[in-house]
Amino acid sequence: MQFDECFEGEYRIFVGALDAPRGDGYIAAVVVSRLLPCDGAAPAMAEGNANAPGSRRAREVWRDDSLACGYRWPTPEAALHYAKNRAREMVRKASPMLAHPA
């Protein structure tokens, strides 16, 4: 298993390449969380340090532990690359799956 994370605007993207359950290869997994300000976070946010520890809390908005219907990628790097690109696409297109609950 290999993992990676990145930030895209107000979202934290955590991706994983998991050993495929049946056979060789890796499946891609992703968790996208929206970063929300914590109480008392205004000073850290005002200084431009939006990702400072304690300045933001995360709320999971999307999870898929078997992207591409469980397709088996030949390398963990390929699975991570696919997962990260898929998550970034969802964020950039403002997918309804990532919408705030009413």
PDB file of C-alpha atoms in Angstrom:
ATOM      1  CA  MET A   1       0.000   0.000   0.000  1.00  0.00           C
ATOM      2  CA  GLN A   2       1.101   3.502  -0.779  1.00  0.00           C
ATOM      3  CA  PHE A   3      -0.539   6.789   0.105  1.00  0.00           C
ATOM      4  CA  ASP A   4      -0.245  10.437  -0.868  1.00  0.00           C
ATOM      5  CA  GLU A   5      -2.086  13.657  -0.195  1.00  0.00           C
ATOM      6  CA  CYS A   6      -2.438  17.094  -1.710  1.00  0.00           C
ATOM      7  CA  PHE A   7      -4.598  20.181  -1.365  1.00  0.00           C
ATOM      8  CA  GLU A   8      -6.832  21.612  -4.064  1.00  0.00           C
ATOM      9  CA  GLY A   9      -8.414  24.893  -2.985  1.00  0.00           C
ATOM     10  CA  GLU A  10     -10.503  24.220   0.118  1.00  0.00           C
ATOM     11  CA  TYR A  11     -10.191  20.448  -0.242  1.00  0.00           C
ATOM     12  CA  ARG A  12      -7.723  17.907   1.130  1.00  0.00           C
ATOM     13  CA  ILE A  13      -7.247  14.962  -1.221  1.00  0.00           C
ATOM     14  CA  PHE A  14      -5.900  11.730   0.268  1.00  0.00           C
ATOM     15  CA  VAL A  15      -5.214   8.929  -2.216  1.00  0.00           C
ATOM     16  CA  GLY A  16      -4.099   5.353  -1.856  1.00  0.00           C
ATOM     17  CA  ALA A  17      -2.831   2.471  -3.966  1.00  0.00           C
ATOM     18  CA  LEU A  18      -4.105  -0.689  -2.284  1.00  0.00           C
ATOM     19  CA  ASP A  19      -3.038  -4.223  -3.073  1.00  0.00           C
ATOM     20  CA  ALA A  20      -5.674  -5.736  -5.363  1.00  0.00           C
ATOM     21  CA  PRO A  21      -7.747  -8.360  -3.528  1.00  0.00           C
ATOM     22  CA  ARG A  22      -7.666 -10.896  -6.379  1.00  0.00           C
ATOM     23  CA  GLY A  23      -4.481 -10.942  -8.372  1.00  0.00           C
ATOM     24  CA  ASP A  24      -1.596  -8.718  -9.205  1.00  0.00           C
ATOM     25  CA  GLY A  25      -1.819  -4.973  -9.258  1.00  0.00           C
ATOM     26  CA  TYR A  26      -3.193  -2.130  -7.213  1.00  0.00           C
ATOM     27  CA  ILE A  27      -6.594  -0.518  -6.896  1.00  0.00           C
ATOM     28  CA  ALA A  28      -7.003   3.219  -6.493  1.00  0.00           C
ATOM     29  CA  ALA A  29      -8.769   4.758  -3.516  1.00  0.00           C
ATOM     30  CA  VAL A  30      -9.564   8.361  -2.613  1.00  0.00           C
ATOM     31  CA  VAL A  31     -10.926  10.426   0.274  1.00  0.00           C
ATOM     32  CA  VAL A  32     -11.789  14.086  -0.314  1.00  0.00           C
ATOM     33  CA  SER A  33     -12.402  16.334   2.680  1.00  0.00           C
ATOM     34  CA  ARG A  34     -13.545  19.930   2.710  1.00  0.00           C
ATOM     35  CA  LEU A  35     -11.395  22.116   4.964  1.00  0.00           C
ATOM     36  CA  LEU A  36     -13.487  24.262   7.282  1.00  0.00           C
ATOM     37  CA  PRO A  37     -12.215  26.964   9.632  1.00  0.00           C
ATOM     38  CA  CYS A  38     -12.063  26.035  13.308  1.00  0.00           C
ATOM     39  CA  ASP A  39     -13.078  28.396  16.076  1.00  0.00           C
ATOM     40  CA  GLY A  40     -10.332  30.921  16.587  1.00  0.00           C
ATOM     41  CA  ALA A  41      -8.789  30.145  13.170  1.00  0.00           C
ATOM     42  CA  ALA A  42      -9.222  33.648  11.790  1.00  0.00           C
ATOM     43  CA  PRO A  43      -5.674  34.844  12.682  1.00  0.00           C
ATOM     44  CA  ALA A  44      -4.004  31.881  10.959  1.00  0.00           C
ATOM     45  CA  MET A  45      -6.262  32.287   7.937  1.00  0.00           C
ATOM     46  CA  ALA A  46      -5.617  36.057   7.776  1.00  0.00           C
ATOM     47  CA  GLU A  47      -1.859  35.461   7.735  1.00  0.00           C
ATOM     48  CA  GLY A  48      -2.237  33.249   4.668  1.00  0.00           C
ATOM     49  CA  ASN A  49      -1.466  30.037   6.557  1.00  0.00           C
ATOM     50  CA  ALA A  50      -4.751  28.236   5.837  1.00  0.00           C
ATOM     51  CA  ASN A  51      -3.225  24.776   6.320  1.00  0.00           C
ATOM     52  CA  ALA A  52      -1.547  25.476   9.658  1.00  0.00           C
ATOM     53  CA  PRO A  53      -2.182  22.770  12.259  1.00  0.00           C
ATOM     54  CA  GLY A  54      -5.309  23.567  14.214  1.00  0.00           C
ATOM     55  CA  SER A  55      -6.419  26.299  11.831  1.00  0.00           C
ATOM     56  CA  ARG A  56      -8.749  24.079   9.814  1.00  0.00           C
ATOM     57  CA  ARG A  57     -10.858  21.007  10.429  1.00  0.00           C
ATOM     58  CA  ALA A  58     -11.796  18.546   7.723  1.00  0.00           C
ATOM     59  CA  ARG A  59     -15.196  17.117   6.863  1.00  0.00           C
ATOM     60  CA  GLU A  60     -15.214  14.139   4.521  1.00  0.00           C
ATOM     61  CA  VAL A  61     -17.321  14.796   1.414  1.00  0.00           C
ATOM     62  CA  TRP A  62     -16.397  11.915  -0.882  1.00  0.00           C
ATOM     63  CA  ARG A  63     -14.804   8.489  -0.502  1.00  0.00           C
ATOM     64  CA  ASP A  64     -14.304   5.710  -3.022  1.00  0.00           C
ATOM     65  CA  ASP A  65     -12.137   2.734  -2.145  1.00  0.00           C
ATOM     66  CA  SER A  66     -12.434   1.101  -5.546  1.00  0.00           C
ATOM     67  CA  LEU A  67     -12.105   3.769  -8.237  1.00  0.00           C
ATOM     68  CA  ALA A  68     -12.627   2.799 -11.859  1.00  0.00           C
ATOM     69  CA  CYS A  69     -14.767  -0.153 -10.722  1.00  0.00           C
ATOM     70  CA  GLY A  70     -11.787  -1.790  -9.071  1.00  0.00           C
ATOM     71  CA  TYR A  71      -9.519  -1.705 -12.124  1.00  0.00           C
ATOM     72  CA  ARG A  72      -6.116  -3.185 -11.280  1.00  0.00           C
ATOM     73  CA  TRP A  73      -3.319  -0.751 -12.050  1.00  0.00           C
ATOM     74  CA  PRO A  74       0.082  -2.331 -12.807  1.00  0.00           C
ATOM     75  CA  THR A  75       2.018  -0.062 -10.408  1.00  0.00           C
ATOM     76  CA  PRO A  76       1.151   1.844  -7.247  1.00  0.00           C
ATOM     77  CA  GLU A  77       2.282   5.057  -8.922  1.00  0.00           C
ATOM     78  CA  ALA A  78      -0.283   4.572 -11.707  1.00  0.00           C
ATOM     79  CA  ALA A  79      -3.077   3.977  -9.181  1.00  0.00           C
ATOM     80  CA  LEU A  80      -2.081   7.064  -7.164  1.00  0.00           C
ATOM     81  CA  HIS A  81      -1.864   9.182 -10.301  1.00  0.00           C
ATOM     82  CA  TYR A  82      -5.337   8.118 -11.440  1.00  0.00           C
ATOM     83  CA  ALA A  83      -6.900   8.691  -8.008  1.00  0.00           C
ATOM     84  CA  LYS A  84      -5.350  12.131  -7.604  1.00  0.00           C
ATOM     85  CA  ASN A  85      -6.410  13.232 -11.086  1.00  0.00           C
ATOM     86  CA  ARG A  86      -9.963  11.929 -10.571  1.00  0.00           C
ATOM     87  CA  ALA A  87     -10.298  13.804  -7.269  1.00  0.00           C
ATOM     88  CA  ARG A  88      -8.892  17.024  -8.723  1.00  0.00           C
ATOM     89  CA  GLU A  89     -11.332  16.747 -11.607  1.00  0.00           C
ATOM     90  CA  MET A  90     -14.250  16.392  -9.159  1.00  0.00           C
ATOM     91  CA  VAL A  91     -13.105  19.444  -7.191  1.00  0.00           C
ATOM     92  CA  ARG A  92     -12.387  21.642 -10.213  1.00  0.00           C
ATOM     93  CA  LYS A  93     -15.725  20.855 -11.841  1.00  0.00           C
ATOM     94  CA  ALA A  94     -17.506  21.495  -8.518  1.00  0.00           C
ATOM     95  CA  SER A  95     -19.190  18.123  -8.688  1.00  0.00           C
ATOM     96  CA  PRO A  96     -22.594  17.950  -6.958  1.00  0.00           C
ATOM     97  CA  MET A  97     -21.177  14.971  -5.011  1.00  0.00           C
ATOM     98  CA  LEU A  98     -19.020  17.486  -3.094  1.00  0.00           C
ATOM     99  CA  ALA A  99     -21.850  19.929  -2.317  1.00  0.00           C
ATOM    100  CA  HIS A 100     -22.553  21.206   1.183  1.00  0.00           C
ATOM    101  CA  PRO A 101     -25.502  19.499   2.835  1.00  0.00           C
ATOM    102  CA  ALA A 102     -28.494  21.823   3.215  1.00  0.00           C
TER     103      ALA A 102
END
